């Protein structure tokens, strides 16, 4: 029975995302119940602290630097959002086709 629980545990969104991005699942990420805002804030703080360690003269309050970071981040986010969205649609299509292979005559109707 434990094997089935492990399978269900791997169906969490974070596991699927980790697998699609890196080919593995990171169990340490699953235990972190942070909100998206907390994750963004933590990433921002880590990035600026690391930047300051590498370049001690950098000013975290520099608006041009903050704008540059935000612009870079937005461009990356746009790419990953589109890739994730398209991957999700393809995953849904593949699941629907697999349902038909097993003789399911009902259309898959997601309940949103």
mmCIF file of C-alpha atoms in Angstrom:
data_model
loop_
_atom_site.group_PDB
_atom_site.id
_atom_site.type_symbol
_atom_site.label_atom_id
_atom_site.label_comp_id
_atom_site.label_asym_id
_atom_site.label_seq_id
_atom_site.Cartn_x
_atom_site.Cartn_y
_atom_site.Cartn_z
ATOM 1 C CA UNK A 1 0.000 0.000 0.000
ATOM 2 C CA UNK A 2 2.925 2.350 0.701
ATOM 3 C CA UNK A 3 3.968 2.135 -2.957
ATOM 4 C CA UNK A 4 0.593 3.540 -4.019
ATOM 5 C CA UNK A 5 0.888 6.391 -1.525
ATOM 6 C CA UNK A 6 4.273 7.266 -3.031
ATOM 7 C CA UNK A 7 2.738 7.326 -6.502
ATOM 8 C CA UNK A 8 -0.025 9.642 -5.313
ATOM 9 C CA UNK A 9 2.549 11.835 -3.592
ATOM 10 C CA UNK A 10 4.391 12.246 -6.915
ATOM 11 C CA UNK A 11 1.241 13.534 -8.627
ATOM 12 C CA UNK A 12 1.529 16.843 -6.804
ATOM 13 C CA UNK A 13 2.018 19.773 -9.124
ATOM 14 C CA UNK A 14 5.452 20.594 -7.727
ATOM 15 C CA UNK A 15 6.662 17.067 -8.520
ATOM 16 C CA UNK A 16 5.382 17.232 -12.083
ATOM 17 C CA UNK A 17 6.954 20.655 -12.597
ATOM 18 C CA UNK A 18 10.300 19.512 -11.154
ATOM 19 C CA UNK A 19 10.239 16.443 -13.345
ATOM 20 C CA UNK A 20 9.402 18.393 -16.512
ATOM 21 C CA UNK A 21 12.091 21.002 -15.835
ATOM 22 C CA UNK A 22 14.912 18.816 -14.511
ATOM 23 C CA UNK A 23 13.948 15.180 -15.054
ATOM 24 C CA UNK A 24 13.826 14.539 -11.302
ATOM 25 C CA UNK A 25 11.633 15.318 -8.343
ATOM 26 C CA UNK A 26 13.041 17.214 -5.407
ATOM 27 C CA UNK A 27 11.455 15.870 -2.226
ATOM 28 C CA UNK A 28 12.808 18.775 -0.160
ATOM 29 C CA UNK A 29 10.691 21.216 -2.189
ATOM 30 C CA UNK A 30 7.535 19.223 -1.419
ATOM 31 C CA UNK A 31 7.928 19.813 2.308
ATOM 32 C CA UNK A 32 8.128 23.585 1.907
ATOM 33 C CA UNK A 33 4.609 24.947 2.159
ATOM 34 C CA UNK A 34 5.440 28.487 1.097
ATOM 35 C CA UNK A 35 3.059 30.729 -0.763
ATOM 36 C CA UNK A 36 4.007 32.015 -4.195
ATOM 37 C CA UNK A 37 4.628 35.454 -2.688
ATOM 38 C CA UNK A 38 6.964 33.976 -0.078
ATOM 39 C CA UNK A 39 8.855 32.041 -2.757
ATOM 40 C CA UNK A 40 9.262 35.181 -4.880
ATOM 41 C CA UNK A 41 10.408 37.241 -1.900
ATOM 42 C CA UNK A 42 12.905 34.558 -0.855
ATOM 43 C CA UNK A 43 14.300 34.345 -4.386
ATOM 44 C CA UNK A 44 14.583 38.122 -4.582
ATOM 45 C CA UNK A 45 16.383 38.340 -1.218
ATOM 46 C CA UNK A 46 18.733 35.485 -2.116
ATOM 47 C CA UNK A 47 19.566 37.033 -5.479
ATOM 48 C CA UNK A 48 20.330 40.477 -4.041
ATOM 49 C CA UNK A 49 22.352 39.064 -1.142
ATOM 50 C CA UNK A 50 24.366 36.904 -3.543
ATOM 51 C CA UNK A 51 24.885 39.865 -5.865
ATOM 52 C CA UNK A 52 26.076 41.974 -2.940
ATOM 53 C CA UNK A 53 28.493 39.207 -1.875
ATOM 54 C CA UNK A 54 29.961 39.039 -5.370
ATOM 55 C CA UNK A 55 29.995 42.800 -5.866
ATOM 56 C CA UNK A 56 30.238 44.561 -2.477
ATOM 57 C CA UNK A 57 29.782 48.013 -4.043
ATOM 58 C CA UNK A 58 26.334 47.196 -5.443
ATOM 59 C CA UNK A 59 23.463 49.172 -3.951
ATOM 60 C CA UNK A 60 20.287 47.133 -3.421
ATOM 61 C CA UNK A 61 18.259 50.347 -3.388
ATOM 62 C CA UNK A 62 19.406 51.366 -6.884
ATOM 63 C CA UNK A 63 16.187 51.722 -8.909
ATOM 64 C CA UNK A 64 17.948 51.016 -12.226
ATOM 65 C CA UNK A 65 19.274 47.734 -10.822
ATOM 66 C CA UNK A 66 15.852 46.768 -9.486
ATOM 67 C CA UNK A 67 14.254 47.594 -12.865
ATOM 68 C CA UNK A 68 16.891 45.533 -14.696
ATOM 69 C CA UNK A 69 16.298 42.546 -12.402
ATOM 70 C CA UNK A 70 12.514 42.841 -12.743
ATOM 71 C CA UNK A 71 12.736 43.116 -16.541
ATOM 72 C CA UNK A 72 15.000 40.069 -16.759
ATOM 73 C CA UNK A 73 12.749 38.107 -14.427
ATOM 74 C CA UNK A 74 9.615 39.068 -16.368
ATOM 75 C CA UNK A 75 11.112 37.886 -19.651
ATOM 76 C CA UNK A 76 12.088 34.531 -18.146
ATOM 77 C CA UNK A 77 8.700 34.171 -16.474
ATOM 78 C CA UNK A 78 6.927 34.803 -19.779
ATOM 79 C CA UNK A 79 8.880 32.016 -21.470
ATOM 80 C CA UNK A 80 8.360 29.517 -18.647
ATOM 81 C CA UNK A 81 4.675 30.419 -18.339
ATOM 82 C CA UNK A 82 4.086 29.783 -22.035
ATOM 83 C CA UNK A 83 6.088 26.553 -21.969
ATOM 84 C CA UNK A 84 4.212 25.380 -18.860
ATOM 85 C CA UNK A 85 0.847 26.304 -20.303
ATOM 86 C CA UNK A 86 1.532 24.501 -23.588
ATOM 87 C CA UNK A 87 2.957 21.489 -21.721
ATOM 88 C CA UNK A 88 -0.187 21.345 -19.573
ATOM 89 C CA UNK A 89 -2.431 21.375 -22.624
ATOM 90 C CA UNK A 90 -0.360 18.640 -24.259
ATOM 91 C CA UNK A 91 -0.435 16.584 -21.055
ATOM 92 C CA UNK A 92 -4.221 16.886 -20.926
ATOM 93 C CA UNK A 93 -4.492 15.804 -24.576
ATOM 94 C CA UNK A 94 -2.223 12.819 -23.943
ATOM 95 C CA UNK A 95 -4.265 11.785 -20.904
ATOM 96 C CA UNK A 96 -7.478 11.999 -22.917
ATOM 97 C CA UNK A 97 -5.983 9.819 -25.672
ATOM 98 C CA UNK A 98 -4.836 7.299 -23.064
ATOM 99 C CA UNK A 99 -8.366 7.156 -21.655
ATOM 100 C CA UNK A 100 -9.642 6.210 -25.123
ATOM 101 C CA UNK A 101 -7.014 3.445 -25.391
ATOM 102 C CA UNK A 102 -8.510 1.775 -22.329
ATOM 103 C CA UNK A 103 -11.983 1.737 -23.800
ATOM 104 C CA UNK A 104 -13.373 4.780 -22.050
ATOM 105 C CA UNK A 105 -16.238 5.955 -24.229
ATOM 106 C CA UNK A 106 -16.886 9.079 -22.165
ATOM 107 C CA UNK A 107 -15.097 12.291 -23.003
ATOM 108 C CA UNK A 108 -12.794 13.537 -20.327
ATOM 109 C CA UNK A 109 -14.560 16.506 -18.743
ATOM 110 C CA UNK A 110 -12.378 18.440 -16.321
ATOM 111 C CA UNK A 111 -14.346 20.081 -13.503
ATOM 112 C CA UNK A 112 -12.992 23.587 -13.055
#
